mmCIF file with all atom_site columns, C-alpha atoms in Angstrom:
data_model
loop_
_atom_site.group_PDB
_atom_site.id
_atom_site.type_symbol
_atom_site.label_atom_id
_atom_site.label_alt_id
_atom_site.label_comp_id
_atom_site.label_asym_id
_atom_site.label_entity_id
_atom_site.label_seq_id
_atom_site.pdbx_PDB_ins_code
_atom_site.Cartn_x
_atom_site.Cartn_y
_atom_site.Cartn_z
_atom_site.occupancy
_atom_site.B_iso_or_equiv
_atom_site.pdbx_formal_charge
_atom_site.auth_seq_id
_atom_site.auth_comp_id
_atom_site.auth_asym_id
_atom_site.auth_atom_id
_atom_site.pdbx_PDB_model_num
ATOM 1   C CA . UNK A 1 1   ? 6.989  26.296 3.619  1.00 53.00 ? 298 UNK A CA 1
ATOM 2   C CA . UNK A 1 2   ? 8.123  29.055 1.284  1.00 59.00 ? 299 UNK A CA 1
ATOM 3   C CA . UNK A 1 3   ? 10.392 31.326 3.329  1.00 65.00 ? 300 UNK A CA 1
ATOM 4   C CA . UNK A 1 4   ? 9.276  34.513 1.594  1.00 77.00 ? 301 UNK A CA 1
ATOM 5   C CA . UNK A 1 5   ? 5.524  34.016 1.421  1.00 78.00 ? 302 UNK A CA 1
ATOM 6   C CA . UNK A 1 6   ? 5.291  31.758 4.499  1.00 74.00 ? 303 UNK A CA 1
ATOM 7   C CA . UNK A 1 7   ? 2.819  29.575 2.579  1.00 74.00 ? 304 UNK A CA 1
ATOM 8   C CA . UNK A 1 8   ? 2.866  25.793 2.397  1.00 71.00 ? 305 UNK A CA 1
ATOM 9   C CA . UNK A 1 9   ? 4.300  24.431 -0.815 1.00 69.00 ? 306 UNK A CA 1
ATOM 10  C CA . UNK A 1 10  ? 3.375  20.763 -0.296 1.00 69.00 ? 307 UNK A CA 1
ATOM 11  C CA . UNK A 1 11  ? 1.400  19.018 2.414  1.00 71.00 ? 308 UNK A CA 1
ATOM 12  C CA . UNK A 1 12  ? 2.104  15.392 3.295  1.00 73.00 ? 309 UNK A CA 1
ATOM 13  C CA . UNK A 1 13  ? -0.849 13.646 4.950  1.00 79.00 ? 310 UNK A CA 1
ATOM 14  C CA . UNK A 1 14  ? -0.378 10.258 6.529  1.00 83.00 ? 311 UNK A CA 1
ATOM 15  C CA . UNK A 1 15  ? 0.708  10.394 10.177 1.00 88.00 ? 312 UNK A CA 1
ATOM 16  C CA . UNK A 1 16  ? -1.499 10.682 13.233 1.00 91.00 ? 313 UNK A CA 1
ATOM 17  C CA . UNK A 1 17  ? 0.489  12.864 15.591 1.00 92.00 ? 314 UNK A CA 1
ATOM 18  C CA . UNK A 1 18  ? 4.092  14.019 15.660 1.00 93.00 ? 315 UNK A CA 1
ATOM 19  C CA . UNK A 1 19  ? 6.643  13.146 13.021 1.00 93.00 ? 316 UNK A CA 1
ATOM 20  C CA . UNK A 1 20  ? 9.799  12.061 14.815 1.00 96.00 ? 317 UNK A CA 1
ATOM 21  C CA . UNK A 1 21  ? 12.269 11.611 11.945 1.00 96.00 ? 318 UNK A CA 1
ATOM 22  C CA . UNK A 1 22  ? 12.604 12.572 8.272  1.00 94.00 ? 319 UNK A CA 1
ATOM 23  C CA . UNK A 1 23  ? 15.085 11.351 5.685  1.00 95.00 ? 320 UNK A CA 1
ATOM 24  C CA . UNK A 1 24  ? 15.505 12.703 2.159  1.00 93.00 ? 321 UNK A CA 1
ATOM 25  C CA . UNK A 1 25  ? 16.742 10.216 -0.430 1.00 93.00 ? 322 UNK A CA 1
ATOM 26  C CA . UNK A 1 26  ? 17.644 12.706 -3.117 1.00 89.00 ? 323 UNK A CA 1
ATOM 27  C CA . UNK A 1 27  ? 18.757 10.326 -5.870 1.00 90.00 ? 324 UNK A CA 1
ATOM 28  C CA . UNK A 1 28  ? 15.395 8.494  -5.680 1.00 89.00 ? 325 UNK A CA 1
ATOM 29  C CA . UNK A 1 29  ? 13.173 11.557 -4.978 1.00 89.00 ? 326 UNK A CA 1
ATOM 30  C CA . UNK A 1 30  ? 11.960 9.985  -1.725 1.00 93.00 ? 327 UNK A CA 1
ATOM 31  C CA . UNK A 1 31  ? 11.069 11.342 1.674  1.00 93.00 ? 328 UNK A CA 1
ATOM 32  C CA . UNK A 1 32  ? 10.848 8.801  4.498  1.00 96.00 ? 329 UNK A CA 1
ATOM 33  C CA . UNK A 1 33  ? 9.036  9.778  7.695  1.00 96.00 ? 330 UNK A CA 1
ATOM 34  C CA . UNK A 1 34  ? 8.473  8.042  11.004 1.00 97.00 ? 331 UNK A CA 1
ATOM 35  C CA . UNK A 1 35  ? 6.073  9.044  13.695 1.00 96.00 ? 332 UNK A CA 1
ATOM 36  C CA . UNK A 1 36  ? 4.672  8.727  17.148 1.00 97.00 ? 333 UNK A CA 1
ATOM 37  C CA . UNK A 1 37  ? 1.859  6.670  15.584 1.00 97.00 ? 334 UNK A CA 1
ATOM 38  C CA . UNK A 1 38  ? 4.273  3.775  14.955 1.00 97.00 ? 335 UNK A CA 1
ATOM 39  C CA . UNK A 1 39  ? 4.163  4.132  11.180 1.00 96.00 ? 336 UNK A CA 1
ATOM 40  C CA . UNK A 1 40  ? 6.896  4.728  8.626  1.00 97.00 ? 337 UNK A CA 1
ATOM 41  C CA . UNK A 1 41  ? 5.789  6.356  5.368  1.00 96.00 ? 338 UNK A CA 1
ATOM 42  C CA . UNK A 1 42  ? 7.639  6.665  2.083  1.00 95.00 ? 339 UNK A CA 1
ATOM 43  C CA . UNK A 1 43  ? 6.690  9.557  -0.197 1.00 92.00 ? 340 UNK A CA 1
ATOM 44  C CA . UNK A 1 44  ? 7.606  10.546 -3.734 1.00 90.00 ? 341 UNK A CA 1
ATOM 45  C CA . UNK A 1 45  ? 8.164  14.265 -3.224 1.00 81.00 ? 342 UNK A CA 1
ATOM 46  C CA . UNK A 1 46  ? 8.473  14.978 -6.961 1.00 81.00 ? 343 UNK A CA 1
ATOM 47  C CA . UNK A 1 47  ? 5.118  13.324 -7.753 1.00 78.00 ? 344 UNK A CA 1
ATOM 48  C CA . UNK A 1 48  ? 2.776  15.655 -5.845 1.00 75.00 ? 345 UNK A CA 1
ATOM 49  C CA . UNK A 1 49  ? 3.779  14.164 -2.462 1.00 78.00 ? 346 UNK A CA 1
ATOM 50  C CA . UNK A 1 50  ? 2.362  10.771 -3.434 1.00 86.00 ? 347 UNK A CA 1
ATOM 51  C CA . UNK A 1 51  ? 2.583  8.201  -0.653 1.00 90.00 ? 348 UNK A CA 1
ATOM 52  C CA . UNK A 1 52  ? 4.346  5.113  -2.018 1.00 92.00 ? 349 UNK A CA 1
ATOM 53  C CA . UNK A 1 53  ? 3.997  2.823  0.975  1.00 94.00 ? 350 UNK A CA 1
ATOM 54  C CA . UNK A 1 54  ? 3.266  2.737  4.703  1.00 94.00 ? 351 UNK A CA 1
ATOM 55  C CA . UNK A 1 55  ? 4.966  0.285  7.074  1.00 97.00 ? 352 UNK A CA 1
ATOM 56  C CA . UNK A 1 56  ? 2.756  -0.458 10.103 1.00 96.00 ? 353 UNK A CA 1
ATOM 57  C CA . UNK A 1 57  ? 4.517  -3.235 12.047 1.00 96.00 ? 354 UNK A CA 1
ATOM 58  C CA . UNK A 1 58  ? 5.827  -1.201 15.005 1.00 97.00 ? 355 UNK A CA 1
ATOM 59  C CA . UNK A 1 59  ? 3.761  -1.131 18.203 1.00 97.00 ? 356 UNK A CA 1
ATOM 60  C CA . UNK A 1 60  ? 5.074  2.195  19.475 1.00 97.00 ? 357 UNK A CA 1
ATOM 61  C CA . UNK A 1 61  ? 6.659  5.426  18.285 1.00 98.00 ? 358 UNK A CA 1
ATOM 62  C CA . UNK A 1 62  ? 9.393  5.015  15.648 1.00 98.00 ? 359 UNK A CA 1
ATOM 63  C CA . UNK A 1 63  ? 12.388 7.109  16.715 1.00 97.00 ? 360 UNK A CA 1
ATOM 64  C CA . UNK A 1 64  ? 14.918 5.951  14.139 1.00 97.00 ? 361 UNK A CA 1
ATOM 65  C CA . UNK A 1 65  ? 14.920 5.244  10.403 1.00 98.00 ? 362 UNK A CA 1
ATOM 66  C CA . UNK A 1 66  ? 17.689 4.686  7.908  1.00 97.00 ? 363 UNK A CA 1
ATOM 67  C CA . UNK A 1 67  ? 17.608 4.068  4.162  1.00 96.00 ? 364 UNK A CA 1
ATOM 68  C CA . UNK A 1 68  ? 19.797 1.161  3.006  1.00 96.00 ? 365 UNK A CA 1
ATOM 69  C CA . UNK A 1 69  ? 20.573 2.549  -0.429 1.00 92.00 ? 366 UNK A CA 1
ATOM 70  C CA . UNK A 1 70  ? 22.343 -0.409 -2.017 1.00 92.00 ? 367 UNK A CA 1
ATOM 71  C CA . UNK A 1 71  ? 19.475 -2.737 -1.007 1.00 94.00 ? 368 UNK A CA 1
ATOM 72  C CA . UNK A 1 72  ? 16.497 -0.363 -1.503 1.00 94.00 ? 369 UNK A CA 1
ATOM 73  C CA . UNK A 1 73  ? 15.438 -1.242 2.039  1.00 96.00 ? 370 UNK A CA 1
ATOM 74  C CA . UNK A 1 74  ? 14.575 0.688  5.187  1.00 98.00 ? 371 UNK A CA 1
ATOM 75  C CA . UNK A 1 75  ? 15.653 -0.039 8.758  1.00 98.00 ? 372 UNK A CA 1
ATOM 76  C CA . UNK A 1 76  ? 13.361 1.277  11.476 1.00 98.00 ? 373 UNK A CA 1
ATOM 77  C CA . UNK A 1 77  ? 13.430 1.108  15.250 1.00 98.00 ? 374 UNK A CA 1
ATOM 78  C CA . UNK A 1 78  ? 11.738 2.678  18.198 1.00 97.00 ? 375 UNK A CA 1
ATOM 79  C CA . UNK A 1 79  ? 10.132 2.378  21.568 1.00 97.00 ? 376 UNK A CA 1
ATOM 80  C CA . UNK A 1 80  ? 8.863  -1.162 20.921 1.00 98.00 ? 377 UNK A CA 1
ATOM 81  C CA . UNK A 1 81  ? 12.532 -2.253 21.219 1.00 98.00 ? 378 UNK A CA 1
ATOM 82  C CA . UNK A 1 82  ? 12.491 -3.807 17.747 1.00 98.00 ? 379 UNK A CA 1
ATOM 83  C CA . UNK A 1 83  ? 14.698 -3.174 14.737 1.00 98.00 ? 380 UNK A CA 1
ATOM 84  C CA . UNK A 1 84  ? 12.825 -4.015 11.555 1.00 98.00 ? 381 UNK A CA 1
ATOM 85  C CA . UNK A 1 85  ? 14.296 -4.187 8.063  1.00 98.00 ? 382 UNK A CA 1
ATOM 86  C CA . UNK A 1 86  ? 11.898 -4.036 5.135  1.00 97.00 ? 383 UNK A CA 1
ATOM 87  C CA . UNK A 1 87  ? 11.651 -3.401 1.397  1.00 96.00 ? 384 UNK A CA 1
ATOM 88  C CA . UNK A 1 88  ? 11.096 0.247  0.467  1.00 94.00 ? 385 UNK A CA 1
ATOM 89  C CA . UNK A 1 89  ? 9.014  -0.597 -2.607 1.00 91.00 ? 386 UNK A CA 1
ATOM 90  C CA . UNK A 1 90  ? 6.315  -2.723 -0.958 1.00 93.00 ? 387 UNK A CA 1
ATOM 91  C CA . UNK A 1 91  ? 6.860  -2.623 2.855  1.00 94.00 ? 388 UNK A CA 1
ATOM 92  C CA . UNK A 1 92  ? 7.454  -6.385 2.943  1.00 95.00 ? 389 UNK A CA 1
ATOM 93  C CA . UNK A 1 93  ? 9.416  -7.206 6.069  1.00 96.00 ? 390 UNK A CA 1
ATOM 94  C CA . UNK A 1 94  ? 12.773 -8.936 5.699  1.00 97.00 ? 391 UNK A CA 1
ATOM 95  C CA . UNK A 1 95  ? 13.907 -9.314 9.321  1.00 97.00 ? 392 UNK A CA 1
ATOM 96  C CA . UNK A 1 96  ? 13.171 -8.344 12.920 1.00 97.00 ? 393 UNK A CA 1
ATOM 97  C CA . UNK A 1 97  ? 15.608 -8.049 15.810 1.00 97.00 ? 394 UNK A CA 1
ATOM 98  C CA . UNK A 1 98  ? 14.485 -7.623 19.425 1.00 97.00 ? 395 UNK A CA 1
ATOM 99  C CA . UNK A 1 99  ? 16.521 -5.547 21.891 1.00 97.00 ? 396 UNK A CA 1
ATOM 100 C CA . UNK A 1 100 ? 16.145 -4.908 25.617 1.00 97.00 ? 397 UNK A CA 1
ATOM 101 C CA . UNK A 1 101 ? 15.920 -1.141 25.198 1.00 97.00 ? 398 UNK A CA 1
ATOM 102 C CA . UNK A 1 102 ? 14.310 1.497  23.025 1.00 97.00 ? 399 UNK A CA 1
ATOM 103 C CA . UNK A 1 103 ? 16.078 2.280  19.774 1.00 97.00 ? 400 UNK A CA 1
ATOM 104 C CA . UNK A 1 104 ? 16.886 5.981  19.556 1.00 96.00 ? 401 UNK A CA 1
ATOM 105 C CA . UNK A 1 105 ? 19.042 6.209  16.428 1.00 95.00 ? 402 UNK A CA 1
ATOM 106 C CA . UNK A 1 106 ? 20.425 4.166  13.544 1.00 95.00 ? 403 UNK A CA 1
ATOM 107 C CA . UNK A 1 107 ? 23.427 4.628  11.285 1.00 92.00 ? 404 UNK A CA 1
ATOM 108 C CA . UNK A 1 108 ? 24.004 2.603  8.126  1.00 89.00 ? 405 UNK A CA 1
ATOM 109 C CA . UNK A 1 109 ? 27.567 2.198  6.855  1.00 85.00 ? 406 UNK A CA 1
ATOM 110 C CA . UNK A 1 110 ? 28.083 0.566  3.466  1.00 75.00 ? 407 UNK A CA 1
#
């Protein structure tokens, strides 16, 4: 939203319901969003908000996402108690880890 005119600058369409987390990956011009719908979307915010990929493997809201910059991968976790790691370019899953509790946040340290 433009602060002066209060008009939308860009509209991202792709989630059904609330967006729970957003990450900007400035050096790659990406915006990564996760939502209550269980999806994680990757957008190119310089290319007219083009959706690059959508990861749909979670069975509940996705509370946490983290971009693994040196691997070009995304880690996502949420209320389905699963941590999933997948390729940012094509949403191909690399690994899944099951926990005994909801995942509320993630932090990636290189």
